[in-house]
XYZ file of C-alpha atoms in Angstrom:
394
model
C -25.192 -138.200 37.147
C -26.405 -135.954 34.380
C -23.940 -133.172 33.643
C -24.515 -130.176 31.383
C -21.105 -128.966 30.245
C -20.861 -125.346 29.045
C -17.817 -124.511 26.909
C -18.046 -121.938 24.132
C -14.887 -123.180 22.370
C -15.274 -126.971 22.723
C -13.030 -128.891 20.282
C -12.216 -132.554 19.834
C -9.489 -132.612 17.179
C -7.680 -129.264 17.276
C -6.489 -126.664 19.760
C -7.232 -127.267 23.435
C -9.132 -130.544 23.938
C -9.312 -130.526 27.746
C -13.128 -130.414 27.775
C -13.323 -133.274 25.264
C -11.061 -135.430 27.462
C -13.110 -134.577 30.555
C -16.411 -135.313 28.809
C -15.081 -138.655 27.485
C -13.934 -139.644 30.966
C -17.276 -138.759 32.542
C -19.161 -140.798 29.931
C -16.792 -143.731 30.497
C -17.641 -143.521 34.225
C -21.326 -143.959 33.378
C -22.449 -140.346 33.541
C -24.691 -138.638 31.003
C -22.939 -135.616 29.496
C -24.458 -132.879 27.325
C -21.978 -130.332 25.994
C -23.299 -126.961 24.821
C -20.757 -125.192 22.616
C -20.602 -122.356 20.129
C -18.563 -124.487 17.717
C -20.133 -126.822 15.185
C -19.083 -130.189 16.583
C -20.978 -133.464 16.143
C -21.964 -135.736 19.019
C -19.390 -138.473 19.572
C -18.279 -141.252 21.916
C -21.439 -141.064 23.972
C -21.202 -137.279 24.431
C -24.326 -135.373 23.399
C -23.162 -132.126 21.800
C -25.479 -129.183 21.161
C -24.107 -126.340 19.039
C -25.368 -122.793 19.314
C -23.550 -122.164 15.989
C -21.926 -119.033 17.339
C -18.925 -118.022 15.189
C -15.751 -116.982 17.000
C -12.283 -116.364 15.594
C -9.057 -115.096 17.145
C -8.939 -112.595 14.277
C -12.137 -110.891 15.492
C -11.944 -107.354 16.861
C -13.033 -106.786 20.459
C -16.569 -105.609 19.651
C -17.216 -108.642 17.480
C -15.849 -110.910 20.223
C -18.206 -109.349 22.786
C -21.129 -109.918 20.420
C -20.100 -113.571 20.088
C -19.939 -113.932 23.880
C -23.421 -112.469 24.326
C -24.999 -114.575 21.577
C -23.524 -117.769 23.014
C -24.630 -116.748 26.510
C -28.262 -116.353 25.462
C -28.414 -119.412 23.211
C -26.637 -121.704 25.664
C -28.975 -120.588 28.443
C -31.958 -121.465 26.258
C -30.624 -124.928 25.394
C -29.501 -125.667 28.955
C -32.929 -124.844 30.368
C -34.463 -127.393 27.983
C -32.426 -130.165 29.630
C -34.158 -132.242 32.300
C -32.929 -133.845 35.525
C -29.586 -132.027 35.646
C -27.340 -132.954 38.584
C -24.384 -130.679 37.814
C -23.832 -127.766 35.456
C -20.109 -127.488 34.682
C -19.134 -124.154 33.154
C -15.627 -123.497 31.876
C -14.274 -120.007 31.276
C -13.350 -118.021 29.296
C -15.356 -115.889 28.603
C -16.735 -114.919 31.999
C -20.262 -114.876 30.553
C -20.208 -118.708 30.485
C -20.116 -118.598 34.270
C -23.236 -116.452 34.283
C -25.095 -119.128 32.330
C -23.910 -121.796 34.764
C -25.036 -119.699 37.718
C -28.483 -119.053 36.251
C -29.058 -122.661 35.184
C -28.046 -123.944 38.629
C -30.474 -121.538 40.311
C -33.404 -122.377 38.036
C -32.774 -126.142 37.826
C -31.798 -126.488 41.509
C -28.620 -128.364 40.630
C -24.957 -128.104 41.610
C -22.732 -125.567 39.873
C -19.027 -126.113 39.144
C -17.046 -123.247 37.638
C -13.713 -123.975 35.974
C -11.251 -121.064 35.832
C -8.869 -121.415 32.888
C -7.836 -117.756 32.917
C -8.309 -115.110 35.581
C -11.052 -112.930 34.140
C -11.467 -110.030 34.288
C -7.993 -109.539 35.843
C -6.033 -110.574 32.732
C -7.692 -108.280 30.138
C -7.742 -105.401 32.640
C -4.038 -105.698 33.487
C -3.164 -106.103 29.811
C -4.920 -102.801 29.117
C -7.559 -104.392 26.895
C -10.418 -103.283 29.179
C -10.027 -99.712 30.434
C -13.543 -98.396 31.083
C -13.935 -98.030 34.857
C -17.695 -98.626 34.812
C -17.269 -101.835 32.770
C -14.478 -103.012 35.076
C -16.743 -102.553 38.089
C -19.512 -104.570 36.407
C -17.124 -107.382 35.435
C -15.750 -107.710 38.962
C -19.308 -107.853 40.296
C -20.149 -110.602 37.787
C -17.008 -112.529 38.757
C -17.817 -112.279 42.463
C -21.391 -113.458 41.879
C -20.191 -116.499 39.917
C -17.611 -117.483 42.557
C -20.085 -117.108 45.403
C -22.734 -119.204 43.647
C -20.399 -122.043 42.645
C -20.483 -125.197 44.768
C -16.928 -125.859 43.648
C -14.335 -123.877 41.697
C -11.765 -125.732 39.596
C -8.599 -123.670 39.134
C -5.947 -124.694 36.611
C -2.993 -123.700 38.804
C -2.069 -123.038 42.420
C -1.400 -119.408 41.462
C -4.968 -119.034 40.219
C -6.261 -120.614 43.430
C -4.310 -118.121 45.551
C -5.732 -115.199 43.555
C -9.287 -116.515 43.971
C -8.762 -116.967 47.733
C -7.613 -113.329 47.897
C -10.993 -112.377 46.434
C -12.658 -113.791 49.570
C -13.425 -117.372 48.520
C -12.756 -120.096 51.105
C -9.910 -122.463 50.103
C -12.113 -125.526 50.712
C -14.318 -124.475 47.811
C -11.425 -124.486 45.330
C -9.689 -127.498 43.775
C -6.682 -127.398 41.448
C -6.793 -129.594 38.355
C -4.058 -128.477 35.985
C -3.968 -129.246 32.294
C -3.025 -132.799 31.404
C 0.110 -134.538 30.187
C -1.233 -137.161 27.770
C 1.881 -139.346 27.939
C 0.351 -142.408 26.274
C -0.793 -140.358 23.290
C 2.741 -139.192 22.582
C 4.133 -142.708 23.026
C 1.763 -143.843 20.263
C 3.232 -141.443 17.673
C 5.306 -143.497 15.226
C 8.426 -142.869 13.147
C 6.139 -143.204 10.106
C 4.089 -140.243 11.372
C 7.274 -138.214 11.736
C 8.654 -139.170 8.312
C 5.418 -138.024 6.697
C 5.832 -134.567 8.228
C 9.564 -134.416 7.435
C 8.561 -135.057 3.831
C 5.868 -132.390 4.009
C 8.233 -129.891 5.681
C 11.786 -130.689 4.467
C 13.043 -127.457 6.126
C 12.826 -129.299 9.480
C 15.457 -131.875 8.577
C 18.853 -131.719 10.311
C 17.859 -128.784 12.505
C 17.652 -128.196 16.260
C 13.973 -127.296 16.350
C 12.595 -124.794 18.855
C 8.831 -125.079 18.384
C 5.798 -122.938 19.121
C 2.449 -124.519 18.245
C -0.781 -122.689 18.972
C -2.695 -119.451 18.602
C -0.716 -116.472 17.340
C -2.471 -113.784 19.327
C -1.762 -110.772 21.512
C -1.138 -112.627 24.793
C 0.991 -115.349 23.164
C 3.568 -112.678 22.304
C 5.324 -114.310 19.346
C 7.344 -111.072 18.981
C 9.534 -112.553 21.720
C 10.464 -115.461 19.415
C 11.511 -113.030 16.683
C 13.724 -111.165 19.170
C 15.205 -114.481 20.245
C 15.830 -115.517 16.648
C 17.451 -112.188 15.833
C 20.011 -112.625 18.620
C 20.748 -116.290 17.818
C 23.969 -117.006 15.950
C 23.921 -120.821 15.900
C 22.944 -121.895 12.383
C 21.471 -125.227 13.447
C 18.706 -123.686 15.608
C 15.433 -123.205 13.724
C 12.493 -121.402 15.322
C 9.284 -122.981 14.029
C 5.970 -121.188 14.595
C 2.869 -123.274 13.830
C -0.637 -121.817 13.924
C -2.873 -118.947 12.934
C -4.105 -115.815 14.629
C -4.641 -112.102 14.445
C -0.934 -111.256 14.862
C 0.437 -113.686 12.274
C 0.447 -111.473 9.103
C 2.297 -108.672 10.927
C 4.830 -111.061 12.430
C 5.535 -112.682 9.074
C 6.169 -109.252 7.541
C 8.514 -108.318 10.385
C 10.444 -111.598 10.091
C 10.846 -111.025 6.351
C 12.010 -107.414 6.809
C 14.543 -108.524 9.426
C 15.709 -111.327 7.082
C 15.284 -113.945 9.794
C 16.241 -117.097 7.905
C 16.119 -119.083 11.160
C 12.351 -118.561 11.562
C 9.805 -120.776 9.813
C 6.057 -120.054 9.877
C 3.712 -122.974 9.188
C -0.073 -122.936 8.814
C -2.291 -124.341 11.555
C -2.414 -128.135 11.613
C -4.651 -130.753 13.226
C -4.154 -131.682 16.883
C -2.583 -134.985 15.779
C -0.083 -133.269 13.476
C 0.762 -130.661 16.116
C 1.550 -133.461 18.559
C 3.715 -135.213 15.970
C 5.606 -131.967 15.378
C 6.202 -131.758 19.125
C 7.862 -135.185 19.098
C 10.034 -134.000 16.184
C 11.072 -130.832 18.001
C 13.996 -130.536 20.394
C 12.637 -127.729 22.570
C 9.207 -126.208 23.105
C 8.379 -122.525 23.567
C 5.569 -121.047 25.671
C 5.918 -117.276 25.935
C 3.612 -114.545 27.250
C 3.683 -110.770 27.590
C 5.496 -109.105 30.459
C 2.628 -109.040 32.963
C 2.836 -110.659 36.389
C -0.796 -111.847 36.207
C 0.160 -114.215 33.344
C 2.569 -116.171 35.586
C -0.421 -118.185 36.873
C -1.214 -119.576 33.426
C -1.642 -123.281 32.689
C -0.946 -123.495 28.953
C -2.010 -126.836 27.488
C 0.934 -126.579 25.062
C 3.402 -126.745 27.954
C 1.884 -129.996 29.231
C 1.970 -131.413 25.708
C 5.679 -130.628 25.428
C 6.291 -132.236 28.820
C 4.284 -135.307 27.775
C 6.459 -135.503 24.649
C 9.566 -135.333 26.857
C 10.727 -131.961 25.532
C 12.473 -129.235 27.548
C 10.397 -126.066 27.262
C 11.360 -122.399 27.337
C 9.181 -119.950 29.270
C 9.817 -116.206 29.712
C 8.220 -115.879 33.159
C 8.549 -117.225 36.686
C 5.829 -118.655 38.881
C 4.699 -122.201 39.566
C 5.914 -123.700 36.267
C 9.437 -122.398 36.833
C 9.323 -123.802 40.374
C 8.350 -127.347 39.335
C 10.854 -127.418 36.464
C 13.651 -126.414 38.826
C 12.470 -128.922 41.443
C 12.714 -131.756 38.907
C 15.868 -130.330 37.234
C 13.781 -130.311 34.063
C 14.675 -126.793 32.928
C 13.746 -123.394 34.275
C 11.858 -120.203 33.606
C 13.474 -116.871 32.833
C 12.477 -113.336 33.720
C 11.010 -111.609 30.687
C 13.855 -109.142 30.336
C 16.542 -111.871 30.470
C 16.281 -112.793 26.799
C 20.060 -113.194 26.465
C 20.161 -115.707 29.322
C 17.312 -117.634 27.743
C 19.107 -117.651 24.381
C 22.347 -118.908 25.972
C 20.420 -121.661 27.743
C 18.871 -122.743 24.433
C 22.196 -122.642 22.617
C 23.744 -124.701 25.414
C 21.051 -127.361 24.998
C 21.651 -127.434 21.243
C 25.429 -127.878 21.601
C 25.834 -130.183 24.620
C 23.972 -133.389 23.818
C 24.712 -135.062 27.142
C 23.256 -132.146 29.094
C 20.227 -132.070 26.771
C 19.566 -135.777 27.386
C 19.817 -135.296 31.153
C 17.261 -132.471 31.105
C 15.027 -134.444 28.755
C 15.003 -137.455 31.114
C 13.943 -135.183 33.969
C 11.146 -133.711 31.847
C 9.829 -137.250 31.359
C 9.724 -137.659 35.152
C 8.054 -134.270 35.599
C 5.298 -135.171 33.135
C 4.209 -138.142 35.282
C 3.105 -135.658 37.977
C 0.430 -134.389 35.575
C -0.608 -137.660 33.956
C -3.955 -137.271 32.221
C -5.542 -140.416 33.617
C -4.715 -139.518 37.240
C -6.090 -135.971 36.986
C -9.274 -137.147 35.260
C -9.848 -139.717 38.015
C -9.457 -136.970 40.595
C -11.875 -134.649 38.806
C -14.450 -137.450 38.527
C -14.141 -138.070 42.283
C -14.631 -134.351 42.989
C -17.825 -134.229 40.909
C -19.201 -137.414 42.484
C -18.558 -136.018 45.957
C -20.320 -132.756 45.068
C -23.341 -134.733 43.917
C -23.360 -136.893 47.081
C -23.015 -133.888 49.391
C -25.835 -132.102 47.618
C -28.072 -135.192 47.843
C -27.618 -135.334 51.632
C -28.747 -131.714 51.935
C -31.975 -132.215 49.968
């Protein structure tokens, strides 16, 4: 098959690398893959990568972000239409405009269209109060509906997302769930030498019970919650480590300094490899969001990385992740307002080593349910079946 893969934020060595892993797998299965991205990334490992050279930063204001979305939409459409003999166009959100390109390319090129839903747009920005204009909201919902109805298959990253899409009138048979991946073998390959190098680079991490956040420091990620947690923590050994960059970081650093939070350490963004090494050095992971029910459906890649590293992870919401952690006795989620309960749980893990080891062993078992290789095999089968079904109709 020839697959044109649309992802505005495609990365191979930092941040979320889901698309890179998918593209690598598809190439390994003998498919021809062309990725069209806004980032400047070179072709690699048999993947043809076309860059629209469309700048995008988390620090951008909303108007500049919209401009970036529109530029990528137009440029990616142009490049995609130049491709010949396309079997499947695979478009991954966000932004929602990527789905429009996939829809248009599929219509013009008479090929199959697969739309991957990583976040529920426009529901999330609307419920967070980011988008308020009623006319714009109406347009965005119409765009979303058009994309869903055109797609031959929708890939949702969680069961919660699938349920929401079904409630929008899409038949369940047209939706598959492929969560983010636990790359267990990658974490097994991280050596003590790798860890020592980072302990030397960051001596503040030595002899501490590390509660780690690694990722974008933006509005939705709600790092303010970590500062509140740190402020209420009395155990000296617990160190809250925040790794990454983003629009909110300067303000948060000022607030931590004003509050004299000596148990909070901010580190600059690091490579994907170093972030993964830091995860193996941590004791507990943190994946927090703002207090909005719509965010309970999320499928944060960081959470799967922590699970793959065998680390208990704190989340300040309920939903499917809380359910599977409880099922495997691998931790639990907490309601947003129950910060004190979450803090006590963390302090308990830091004090009682036997209990920590028991939870950690269960996390290792939980991670096998989301093993990268198994989910990639399943996605490849889904795409092959779409192509076969379409061939029988022609």
